[in-house]
Coordinates of N, CA and C in Angstrom, one line a residue:
Chain A
M11 N 103.2 -23.6 -55.2 CA 103.6 -21.9 -56.3 C 101.9 -21.8 -57.0
P12 N 101.4 -20.8 -56.5 CA 100.0 -20.8 -57.0 C 100.4 -20.6 -58.9
Y13 N 99.3 -20.9 -59.7 CA 98.8 -20.9 -60.9 C 98.6 -19.3 -61.1
D14 N 98.9 -19.5 -62.6 CA 98.7 -18.1 -62.8 C 96.9 -17.6 -62.8
P15 N 97.1 -16.6 -62.3 CA 95.5 -16.3 -62.3 C 94.7 -15.7 -63.6
M16 N 95.5 -15.4 -64.5 CA 94.2 -16.0 -65.5 C 93.9 -17.6 -65.7
L17 N 94.4 -18.6 -65.8 CA 93.7 -20.2 -65.6 C 93.0 -20.2 -64.5
V18 N 92.9 -19.4 -63.8 CA 92.5 -19.9 -62.4 C 91.2 -19.2 -62.3
Q19 N 90.8 -17.9 -63.1 CA 89.9 -17.1 -63.4 C 88.6 -18.0 -63.4
P20 N 88.2 -18.6 -64.3 CA 87.4 -19.1 -65.1 C 86.8 -20.2 -63.7
M21 N 87.0 -20.6 -62.7 CA 87.1 -21.1 -62.2 C 86.4 -20.3 -60.7
R22 N 87.3 -19.4 -60.6 CA 86.7 -18.3 -60.0 C 85.4 -17.9 -60.3
E23 N 84.9 -17.5 -61.5 CA 84.0 -17.4 -61.9 C 82.6 -18.2 -61.9
D24 N 82.8 -19.5 -62.1 CA 82.0 -20.6 -61.5 C 81.6 -20.2 -60.0
M25 N 82.4 -19.9 -59.6 CA 81.7 -19.9 -58.3 C 80.7 -18.7 -57.7
T26 N 81.1 -17.4 -58.1 CA 80.6 -16.0 -58.2 C 79.8 -16.1 -58.9
A27 N 79.4 -16.7 -59.8 CA 78.1 -16.8 -61.1 C 77.2 -17.4 -60.3
M28 N 77.3 -18.1 -59.1 CA 76.1 -18.8 -58.2 C 76.2 -18.2 -57.0
Q29 N 76.2 -17.2 -57.1 CA 76.4 -16.3 -56.1 C 77.3 -16.3 -54.7
V30 N 77.7 -17.3 -54.8 CA 79.4 -18.0 -53.6 C 80.0 -16.4 -53.6
E31 N 80.4 -16.2 -52.3 CA 81.3 -15.6 -52.0 C 82.5 -15.8 -51.8
E32 N 83.6 -14.7 -52.5 CA 84.9 -15.1 -52.7 C 85.5 -14.7 -51.4
L33 N 85.8 -15.5 -50.6 CA 87.1 -14.6 -49.5 C 88.6 -15.3 -49.2
T34 N 88.9 -14.1 -49.7 CA 90.0 -13.7 -50.1 C 91.5 -13.5 -49.7
D35 N 91.5 -13.6 -48.4 CA 92.5 -13.1 -47.1 C 91.7 -13.4 -46.1
A36 N 92.4 -13.2 -45.0 CA 92.0 -13.8 -43.5 C 91.1 -13.4 -42.7
A37 N 90.8 -11.8 -43.3 CA 89.8 -11.0 -42.8 C 88.5 -11.8 -43.3
A38 N 88.6 -11.3 -44.6 CA 87.1 -12.4 -44.9 C 86.4 -13.5 -44.6
V39 N 87.7 -14.4 -43.8 CA 87.3 -15.8 -43.9 C 86.7 -15.5 -42.7
D40 N 87.4 -14.5 -41.1 CA 86.9 -14.4 -40.0 C 85.5 -13.4 -40.0
A41 N 85.4 -12.7 -41.0 CA 83.9 -12.1 -40.9 C 82.8 -13.1 -41.1
F42 N 83.2 -14.0 -42.1 CA 82.4 -14.8 -43.4 C 82.1 -16.0 -41.6
M43 N 82.7 -16.1 -41.1 CA 82.8 -17.3 -39.8 C 82.0 -17.0 -38.6
A44 N 82.1 -15.6 -38.7 CA 81.3 -14.6 -37.6 C 79.8 -14.4 -37.8
R45 N 79.4 -15.1 -38.8 CA 78.1 -14.8 -39.1 C 77.3 -15.6 -38.4
E46 N 76.1 -15.5 -38.0 CA 75.1 -16.3 -37.7 C 74.6 -17.6 -38.8
G47 N 73.9 -18.5 -38.4 CA 73.4 -19.4 -38.5 C 74.0 -20.6 -39.7
T48 N 73.5 -20.9 -41.0 CA 74.5 -22.1 -40.9 C 75.6 -21.5 -42.3
K49 N 76.3 -22.0 -42.3 CA 77.6 -21.7 -43.3 C 78.2 -22.7 -44.3
L50 N 78.1 -22.5 -44.9 CA 79.0 -23.6 -46.3 C 80.0 -23.2 -47.1
V51 N 81.6 -23.7 -46.4 CA 82.8 -23.0 -46.7 C 83.1 -24.2 -48.2
F52 N 83.1 -23.9 -49.2 CA 83.6 -24.6 -50.3 C 85.1 -24.2 -50.9
V53 N 86.3 -25.3 -50.4 CA 87.4 -25.2 -50.7 C 87.5 -25.8 -52.5
N54 N 88.0 -24.6 -53.0 CA 87.8 -24.7 -54.6 C 89.0 -25.0 -54.8
S55 N 89.6 -25.7 -56.2 CA 91.0 -26.5 -56.8 C 91.4 -26.1 -57.8
V56 N 92.2 -26.6 -58.7 CA 92.0 -26.6 -59.9 C 92.5 -27.8 -60.6
C57 N 92.1 -28.9 -59.6 CA 92.6 -30.0 -60.2 C 90.4 -30.6 -60.7
G58 N 90.6 -30.6 -62.5 CA 90.3 -31.4 -63.0 C 89.4 -32.6 -62.6
C59 N 89.9 -33.1 -62.2 CA 89.4 -34.8 -62.0 C 88.3 -34.4 -60.6
A60 N 88.9 -33.8 -60.3 CA 87.7 -33.7 -59.1 C 86.7 -32.5 -58.4
A61 N 87.4 -31.1 -58.8 CA 87.0 -30.1 -58.5 C 86.2 -29.4 -59.8
G62 N 86.5 -30.2 -61.1 CA 85.4 -30.1 -62.3 C 84.0 -30.5 -62.1
Q63 N 83.9 -31.5 -61.4 CA 82.8 -32.2 -61.0 C 82.0 -31.3 -59.5
A64 N 82.9 -31.0 -58.7 CA 82.4 -30.4 -57.2 C 81.8 -29.2 -57.3
R65 N 82.0 -28.1 -58.5 CA 81.3 -26.7 -58.5 C 79.8 -26.6 -59.6
P66 N 79.9 -27.8 -60.4 CA 78.7 -27.4 -61.0 C 77.9 -28.9 -60.1
A67 N 78.4 -29.2 -59.2 CA 77.8 -29.9 -58.0 C 76.8 -29.1 -57.3
L68 N 77.7 -28.2 -56.4 CA 77.3 -26.9 -55.9 C 76.6 -26.5 -56.0
R69 N 76.4 -26.2 -57.7 CA 75.5 -25.2 -58.2 C 74.0 -26.0 -58.4
L70 N 74.2 -27.5 -58.8 CA 72.6 -27.5 -58.2 C 71.9 -28.0 -56.9
A71 N 72.9 -27.9 -55.9 CA 72.7 -28.0 -54.8 C 72.3 -26.7 -54.0
L72 N 72.5 -25.6 -54.4 CA 72.2 -24.9 -54.2 C 70.8 -24.6 -55.0
Q73 N 70.3 -25.0 -55.3 CA 68.8 -24.6 -56.2 C 67.5 -25.3 -55.6
H74 N 68.8 -26.5 -54.5 CA 67.1 -26.6 -53.6 C 66.7 -26.7 -52.4
G75 N 65.6 -26.0 -52.2 CA 65.2 -24.9 -51.3 C 65.6 -24.9 -49.6
T76 N 66.0 -26.1 -49.6 CA 66.8 -26.0 -47.9 C 68.5 -25.4 -48.3
K77 N 68.9 -24.5 -47.9 CA 69.9 -24.0 -47.8 C 70.9 -23.6 -47.2
P78 N 72.4 -23.7 -46.5 CA 73.0 -22.6 -45.9 C 73.2 -21.5 -45.9
D79 N 72.4 -20.6 -44.7 CA 72.2 -19.3 -45.2 C 73.3 -18.4 -45.6
H80 N 74.1 -18.8 -45.8 CA 75.7 -18.2 -45.8 C 76.8 -19.0 -46.9
V81 N 77.2 -18.9 -47.7 CA 77.6 -19.9 -49.1 C 79.2 -19.0 -48.9
G82 N 80.1 -19.6 -48.9 CA 81.7 -18.3 -48.9 C 82.8 -20.2 -49.4
T83 N 83.5 -19.5 -50.5 CA 84.6 -20.2 -51.0 C 86.1 -19.6 -50.5
V84 N 86.9 -20.6 -51.1 CA 88.3 -20.2 -50.4 C 89.1 -21.2 -51.5
F85 N 90.0 -20.4 -51.9 CA 90.9 -21.3 -53.3 C 92.3 -21.6 -53.3
A86 N 92.3 -23.2 -52.7 CA 93.4 -23.5 -52.4 C 94.4 -23.5 -53.1
G87 N 95.5 -23.1 -53.0 CA 97.0 -23.0 -53.5 C 97.0 -21.4 -54.0
Q88 N 95.6 -21.1 -54.0 CA 95.5 -19.6 -54.8 C 95.3 -18.6 -53.2
D89 N 94.6 -18.4 -52.6 CA 94.5 -17.7 -52.1 C 94.7 -18.4 -50.7
V90 N 96.2 -18.5 -50.4 CA 97.1 -19.4 -49.4 C 96.2 -18.8 -48.1
E91 N 96.3 -17.7 -47.2 CA 95.5 -17.1 -46.5 C 94.6 -17.4 -46.3
A92 N 94.1 -17.1 -46.5 CA 92.3 -17.5 -46.5 C 91.7 -19.1 -46.1
T93 N 92.6 -19.7 -47.5 CA 92.2 -21.2 -47.1 C 93.1 -21.3 -46.2
M94 N 94.5 -21.2 -45.3 CA 94.3 -21.5 -43.9 C 93.9 -21.0 -42.8
K95 N 93.1 -20.2 -43.0 CA 92.3 -19.2 -42.1 C 90.9 -20.4 -42.2
A96 N 90.6 -20.5 -43.6 CA 89.0 -21.2 -43.4 C 89.7 -22.4 -42.7
R97 N 90.8 -23.5 -42.9 CA 91.0 -24.7 -42.5 C 91.6 -25.0 -41.1
G98 N 91.3 -23.6 -40.2 CA 91.7 -23.9 -39.2 C 89.9 -23.7 -38.0
H99 N 89.2 -23.5 -39.1 CA 87.7 -23.6 -38.4 C 87.1 -25.3 -38.5
F100 N 88.1 -26.2 -39.6 CA 87.7 -27.5 -39.3 C 89.1 -28.2 -39.5
E101 N 90.3 -28.0 -38.1 CA 91.4 -28.4 -38.2 C 91.3 -30.0 -37.8
Q102 N 89.9 -30.6 -37.2 CA 90.0 -31.8 -37.2 C 90.0 -33.0 -37.9
V103 N 89.5 -32.0 -39.2 CA 89.9 -33.3 -40.8 C 90.9 -32.9 -41.5
P104 N 91.2 -33.8 -42.2 CA 92.5 -33.5 -42.8 C 92.4 -32.6 -44.0
P105 N 93.4 -31.6 -44.3 CA 93.2 -30.7 -45.1 C 93.2 -31.5 -46.9
S106 N 91.9 -31.1 -47.5 CA 91.8 -31.7 -49.1 C 91.3 -30.7 -49.6
S107 N 91.8 -30.8 -50.6 CA 91.2 -29.8 -51.6 C 90.6 -30.7 -53.5
P108 N 89.6 -30.4 -54.0 CA 88.6 -29.7 -53.2 C 88.1 -30.1 -52.2
S109 N 87.3 -29.6 -51.3 CA 86.5 -30.3 -50.1 C 85.0 -29.4 -49.7
V110 N 84.3 -29.7 -49.2 CA 83.1 -28.8 -48.6 C 82.7 -29.5 -47.3
A111 N 82.6 -27.8 -46.4 CA 82.5 -27.7 -45.4 C 81.5 -27.3 -44.7
L112 N 80.3 -27.8 -43.9 CA 78.9 -27.3 -43.5 C 79.1 -26.7 -42.1
F113 N 78.5 -25.9 -41.7 CA 78.4 -25.1 -40.3 C 77.3 -25.2 -40.0
K114 N 76.8 -25.3 -38.6 CA 75.8 -25.1 -37.9 C 76.3 -23.7 -36.8
G115 N 76.5 -22.7 -37.2 CA 77.2 -21.8 -35.9 C 78.4 -22.0 -36.0
S116 N 79.5 -22.1 -35.1 CA 80.8 -22.5 -35.3 C 81.2 -24.0 -35.6
E117 N 80.3 -24.9 -35.1 CA 80.5 -26.1 -35.1 C 80.4 -26.9 -36.4
L118 N 81.6 -27.4 -36.8 CA 81.4 -28.0 -38.1 C 80.4 -29.7 -38.0
A119 N 79.3 -29.3 -39.1 CA 78.3 -30.1 -39.0 C 78.6 -32.0 -40.3
F120 N 79.5 -31.1 -41.6 CA 79.1 -32.4 -42.4 C 81.0 -31.6 -43.0
F121 N 81.1 -32.6 -43.5 CA 82.8 -32.7 -44.7 C 82.5 -33.8 -44.9
M122 N 82.6 -32.9 -46.6 CA 82.8 -33.9 -47.7 C 84.3 -33.7 -48.5
P123 N 85.0 -34.6 -47.8 CA 86.7 -34.6 -48.3 C 86.9 -35.0 -49.8
R124 N 87.6 -34.7 -50.3 CA 87.9 -34.8 -51.8 C 87.9 -36.2 -52.3
H125 N 88.3 -37.0 -51.5 CA 88.4 -38.9 -52.1 C 86.9 -38.9 -52.3
L126 N 85.6 -38.2 -51.5 CA 84.2 -38.2 -51.7 C 83.6 -37.7 -52.8
I127 N 84.3 -37.1 -53.7 CA 84.2 -35.9 -54.7 C 85.0 -36.7 -56.2
E128 N 86.1 -37.3 -55.7 CA 86.8 -37.5 -57.3 C 85.4 -38.6 -57.8
S129 N 85.6 -38.6 -59.3 CA 85.4 -39.7 -59.7 C 83.9 -39.6 -60.2
R130 N 83.5 -39.2 -58.9 CA 81.9 -38.9 -59.1 C 81.2 -38.1 -60.2
D131 N 79.9 -38.3 -60.5 CA 79.3 -36.9 -61.3 C 78.8 -36.0 -60.4
A132 N 78.3 -34.8 -61.1 CA 77.9 -33.9 -60.5 C 76.7 -33.8 -59.6
N133 N 75.8 -34.8 -60.2 CA 74.5 -35.2 -59.7 C 74.9 -35.7 -58.6
A134 N 75.8 -36.8 -58.4 CA 75.9 -37.8 -57.5 C 76.2 -36.7 -56.0
I135 N 77.2 -36.3 -56.3 CA 78.1 -35.1 -55.5 C 76.7 -34.4 -54.7
A136 N 75.8 -33.9 -55.8 CA 74.8 -32.6 -55.5 C 74.3 -33.5 -54.3
F137 N 73.8 -34.7 -54.5 CA 72.8 -35.6 -54.2 C 73.4 -35.3 -52.4
D138 N 74.1 -36.0 -51.8 CA 75.3 -35.7 -50.9 C 74.9 -34.6 -50.3
L139 N 74.8 -33.6 -50.7 CA 75.0 -32.3 -50.2 C 73.6 -31.8 -49.9
V140 N 72.6 -32.2 -51.0 CA 71.1 -31.8 -50.6 C 70.8 -32.5 -49.5
G141 N 71.7 -33.9 -49.3 CA 71.4 -34.5 -47.8 C 71.6 -34.0 -46.3
A142 N 72.9 -33.3 -46.9 CA 73.2 -32.5 -45.6 C 72.4 -31.0 -45.3
F143 N 72.1 -30.7 -46.6 CA 71.6 -29.3 -46.2 C 70.3 -29.5 -45.4
D144 N 69.9 -30.6 -46.1 CA 67.9 -30.9 -45.2 C 68.3 -31.9 -43.8
E145 N 69.6 -32.3 -43.5 CA 69.8 -32.3 -42.3 C 70.4 -31.5 -41.3
H146 N 71.2 -30.4 -42.0 CA 71.5 -29.5 -41.3 C 71.0 -27.9 -41.2
C147 N 70.2 -27.9 -42.3 CA 70.2 -26.2 -42.3 C 68.6 -26.3 -42.2
A148 N 67.9 -27.4 -42.2 CA 66.3 -26.9 -42.2 C 66.3 -26.0 -40.5
Chain B
M12 N 86.2 -28.5 -66.6 CA 87.4 -27.1 -66.5 C 88.6 -27.1 -64.9
G13 N 89.7 -27.8 -65.5 CA 90.7 -27.8 -64.1 C 91.9 -27.8 -65.5
T14 N 92.6 -28.8 -64.6 CA 93.6 -29.1 -65.0 C 93.7 -30.9 -65.3
F15 N 93.6 -31.6 -66.2 CA 93.7 -32.9 -66.5 C 94.8 -33.2 -67.0
H16 N 95.6 -34.6 -66.9 CA 96.5 -35.3 -67.8 C 95.9 -36.7 -67.9
H17 N 95.5 -36.1 -68.9 CA 95.0 -38.0 -69.4 C 96.0 -38.9 -69.5
D18 N 96.9 -38.6 -69.8 CA 98.4 -39.6 -70.8 C 98.5 -40.4 -69.1
K19 N 98.3 -40.1 -68.0 CA 98.9 -40.6 -66.7 C 98.1 -42.2 -66.8
G20 N 97.1 -42.3 -66.7 CA 95.6 -43.2 -66.4 C 94.9 -43.3 -65.9
E21 N 94.2 -44.1 -65.3 CA 92.9 -43.5 -65.3 C 92.6 -43.3 -63.5
L22 N 93.8 -43.6 -62.4 CA 93.8 -43.9 -61.5 C 94.5 -42.2 -61.3
H23 N 95.3 -41.6 -62.3 CA 95.5 -40.6 -62.0 C 94.7 -39.3 -60.9
G24 N 95.4 -39.0 -59.9 CA 94.5 -38.1 -59.8 C 93.8 -38.2 -58.9
I25 N 93.2 -39.9 -58.3 CA 92.6 -40.5 -57.3 C 93.5 -40.5 -56.5
T26 N 92.6 -40.6 -55.3 CA 92.5 -40.7 -53.6 C 92.8 -42.5 -54.0
V27 N 93.6 -43.2 -53.4 CA 93.7 -44.8 -53.6 C 94.1 -45.1 -52.1
V28 N 93.5 -46.4 -52.2 CA 94.5 -47.0 -51.0 C 95.2 -48.5 -51.6
V29 N 96.7 -48.3 -51.4 CA 97.7 -49.3 -52.1 C 98.1 -50.8 -50.7
D30 N 97.3 -51.7 -50.9 CA 97.7 -52.2 -49.5 C 98.6 -53.3 -49.8
M31 N 99.4 -53.5 -49.4 CA 100.6 -54.4 -48.6 C 100.5 -55.6 -49.2
K32 N 101.4 -56.3 -49.4 CA 101.7 -57.6 -48.9 C 101.6 -57.7 -47.5
D33 N 102.2 -56.9 -46.8 CA 102.8 -57.3 -45.7 C 101.6 -56.4 -44.7
D34 N 102.4 -56.2 -43.6 CA 100.8 -55.4 -42.3 C 100.9 -53.4 -42.8
R35 N 101.3 -53.2 -44.1 CA 101.4 -51.5 -44.6 C 100.2 -51.7 -45.0
V36 N 99.6 -50.5 -45.3 CA 98.6 -49.8 -46.5 C 99.1 -48.4 -46.4
F37 N 99.1 -48.1 -47.6 CA 99.5 -46.7 -48.4 C 98.1 -46.2 -48.8
V38 N 97.9 -45.0 -48.3 CA 96.7 -44.4 -48.6 C 97.4 -42.3 -49.2
G39 N 96.7 -42.3 -50.7 CA 97.6 -40.9 -51.1 C 96.2 -40.8 -53.2
R40 N 97.2 -39.8 -53.6 CA 96.7 -39.4 -54.5 C 98.1 -40.1 -55.3
C41 N 97.2 -41.2 -56.6 CA 97.8 -41.5 -57.0 C 98.6 -40.5 -58.6
D42 N 99.2 -40.1 -58.6 CA 100.2 -39.7 -59.5 C 100.2 -40.9 -61.0
T43 N 100.8 -42.3 -61.0 CA 100.6 -42.9 -62.1 C 101.4 -44.2 -61.6
I44 N 101.2 -44.8 -62.0 CA 101.5 -46.6 -62.0 C 102.7 -46.6 -63.2
L45 N 103.8 -46.5 -62.5 CA 104.9 -47.6 -63.3 C 105.3 -49.2 -63.4
P46 N 105.9 -49.3 -64.1 CA 106.1 -51.1 -64.2 C 106.6 -51.3 -62.5
E47 N 107.8 -50.3 -62.2 CA 108.4 -50.3 -60.7 C 107.5 -50.2 -59.3
G48 N 106.7 -49.4 -60.0 CA 105.8 -49.2 -58.7 C 104.8 -48.2 -59.2
V49 N 104.1 -48.0 -57.5 CA 102.9 -46.8 -58.0 C 103.5 -45.5 -57.2
V50 N 103.2 -44.5 -57.9 CA 103.1 -42.9 -57.8 C 102.4 -42.7 -56.7
L51 N 103.0 -42.0 -55.3 CA 101.5 -41.6 -54.8 C 102.0 -40.4 -54.4
L52 N 101.3 -39.6 -54.2 CA 101.5 -38.3 -53.5 C 100.6 -37.7 -52.5
D53 N 101.6 -36.8 -51.4 CA 100.7 -36.4 -49.9 C 99.8 -37.1 -49.6
G54 N 100.1 -37.9 -49.2 CA 99.5 -39.2 -48.5 C 99.9 -39.6 -47.2
D55 N 100.1 -40.8 -46.7 CA 100.0 -41.6 -45.2 C 100.1 -42.8 -46.0
V56 N 101.3 -43.1 -44.9 CA 101.2 -45.0 -44.6 C 100.9 -46.0 -43.3
H57 N 100.3 -46.2 -42.8 CA 99.7 -47.5 -41.8 C 100.7 -48.5 -41.6
D58 N 101.4 -48.6 -40.6 CA 102.0 -50.1 -40.5 C 100.9 -51.0 -39.2
A59 N 100.2 -52.0 -39.7 CA 99.2 -52.8 -38.7 C 99.8 -53.6 -37.7
S60 N 101.2 -53.5 -37.8 CA 102.0 -54.2 -36.7 C 102.9 -53.5 -35.8
E61 N 102.9 -52.5 -36.1 CA 103.0 -51.3 -34.8 C 103.0 -51.0 -33.5
V62 N 103.1 -51.4 -32.4 CA 102.1 -51.3 -31.1 C 102.2 -49.6 -30.9
K63 N 101.0 -49.1 -30.6 CA 100.6 -48.0 -29.9 C 101.4 -47.6 -28.7
Y64 N 101.5 -46.4 -28.1 CA 101.6 -46.3 -26.8 C 100.9 -47.4 -25.7
D65 N 100.0 -46.9 -26.1 CA 98.9 -48.2 -24.8 C 98.8 -49.3 -25.6
G66 N 100.0 -49.9 -25.9 CA 99.6 -51.5 -26.4 C 99.2 -51.8 -27.0
T67 N 98.0 -51.1 -27.7 CA 97.4 -51.6 -28.6 C 97.5 -51.5 -30.1
K68 N 97.5 -52.2 -31.1 CA 97.9 -52.0 -32.5 C 96.2 -51.5 -32.9
V69 N 96.5 -51.0 -34.2 CA 95.1 -50.3 -35.3 C 95.3 -51.4 -36.2
T70 N 94.4 -51.9 -36.6 CA 94.1 -52.9 -37.5 C 94.1 -52.0 -38.8
K71 N 94.6 -52.6 -39.9 CA 93.8 -51.9 -41.5 C 92.5 -51.9 -41.2
E72 N 91.8 -52.6 -41.7 CA 90.2 -52.4 -41.7 C 90.6 -50.8 -40.6
A73 N 90.2 -50.6 -39.4 CA 90.3 -49.9 -38.5 C 90.9 -48.7 -39.4
Y74 N 91.9 -48.9 -39.6 CA 92.8 -47.2 -40.1 C 91.9 -47.0 -41.5
L75 N 91.7 -48.0 -42.0 CA 90.8 -47.3 -43.5 C 89.2 -47.1 -43.3
A76 N 89.0 -47.6 -41.9 CA 87.4 -47.0 -41.8 C 87.3 -45.6 -42.0
N77 N 88.5 -45.5 -40.6 CA 88.2 -43.7 -40.5 C 88.8 -43.1 -42.1
A78 N 90.1 -43.7 -43.1 CA 90.3 -42.8 -43.6 C 89.2 -42.9 -44.6
A79 N 88.4 -43.3 -44.7 CA 87.6 -43.2 -45.7 C 86.1 -42.2 -45.2
K80 N 86.1 -42.1 -44.1 CA 85.5 -40.8 -43.7 C 86.2 -39.7 -43.8
F81 N 86.9 -39.2 -43.5 CA 87.7 -37.5 -43.5 C 88.7 -37.9 -44.2
G82 N 89.5 -38.9 -44.9 CA 90.6 -39.2 -45.7 C 91.8 -38.9 -44.6
V83 N 93.4 -38.6 -45.4 CA 94.3 -38.9 -44.1 C 95.0 -37.8 -43.6
W84 N 95.6 -37.8 -42.9 CA 97.2 -36.8 -43.1 C 98.5 -37.3 -43.0
K85 N 98.7 -36.0 -44.5 CA 99.8 -36.0 -44.7 C 100.8 -36.6 -44.3
K86 N 101.6 -37.5 -44.4 CA 102.7 -37.6 -44.2 C 104.0 -37.8 -44.9
F87 N 103.9 -37.6 -46.5 CA 104.9 -37.8 -47.6 C 104.2 -37.4 -48.5
D88 N 105.2 -36.4 -49.0 CA 105.0 -35.4 -50.1 C 104.8 -36.8 -51.5
R89 N 105.9 -37.7 -51.5 CA 106.1 -38.1 -52.8 C 106.3 -39.4 -52.4
V90 N 106.0 -40.7 -52.9 CA 106.9 -42.0 -53.0 C 106.3 -43.0 -54.0
I91 N 106.9 -43.7 -54.1 CA 106.7 -44.9 -55.1 C 107.0 -46.2 -54.3
V92 N 105.8 -47.2 -54.5 CA 105.6 -48.0 -53.4 C 105.7 -49.4 -54.7
P93 N 106.7 -50.3 -54.2 CA 107.2 -50.8 -55.0 C 106.3 -52.1 -55.3
S94 N 106.3 -52.0 -56.7 CA 105.3 -53.0 -57.5 C 104.8 -54.5 -56.7
D95 N 106.2 -55.3 -57.0 CA 106.0 -56.4 -56.4 C 105.6 -56.7 -54.4
D96 N 106.0 -55.7 -53.9 CA 105.0 -55.8 -52.9 C 104.0 -55.2 -52.8
V97 N 102.9 -55.2 -53.5 CA 101.8 -54.4 -53.8 C 100.6 -55.9 -53.8
A98 N 99.5 -55.5 -52.7 CA 98.7 -56.9 -53.1 C 97.6 -56.3 -53.8
S99 N 96.8 -54.7 -53.7 CA 95.7 -54.5 -54.2 C 95.8 -52.9 -54.3
I100 N 94.9 -52.4 -55.3 CA 94.9 -50.7 -55.3 C 93.4 -50.5 -55.4
E101 N 92.8 -49.7 -55.0 CA 91.6 -49.5 -54.5 C 91.4 -47.8 -54.5
R102 N 90.0 -47.5 -55.1 CA 90.1 -46.0 -54.9 C 89.5 -45.7 -53.5
L103 N 90.1 -44.9 -52.7 CA 89.5 -44.6 -51.6 C 88.0 -44.2 -51.2
G104 N 87.4 -43.6 -52.3 CA 86.4 -43.0 -52.2 C 85.2 -44.6 -52.4
S105 N 85.6 -45.3 -53.0 CA 84.8 -46.6 -52.7 C 84.8 -48.0 -52.2
M106 N 85.5 -47.3 -50.7 CA 85.5 -48.2 -49.7 C 84.1 -48.3 -48.5

């Protein structure tokens, strides 16, 4: 059952404040994934243990010179249809949230599952994301 | 910002590996650790003694190497792993 929209609104605003595009339905995900270039999909979550560090980590990583051409987010447990649709593009890996998927075209180039986010600080997570940007987005 | 449950212990919400004294290993999100067992959510269990269709077995090490990269496919929503059978608990992210 989704959380109260009022509760999750600040977590959505964390994303939109860094100019990340909210993908709230399947059509938005389809349109996003159809774009040319490199794309990052951030699977947002209410979980404080992991997402509480993942969002600031993404903000830090997006300040790097090399970054994906397009950055979008779906909210697990909230925007259920959009999240299912997005996960269909990386169905070779188990679903987890929060998580980060980076695509070159339609090919999954990098995936950071929840367990590699938990218990780490934002700087450490951002470091790994920047490494992936340098490798796949340059 | 987010949901926190600080009263449930330091591993609450963390994906852990629960290695058993036998051939099994559980991977799941730790909810809490009770005297009677470890409560795991949304996890998987692997039995290294199980023979696959091609006659081979998958060791705990091989299973965990794959789990450490991408996570696990959920086989159960919630399980209590009996404390008496647990050999160790470790964060999957630190493997």
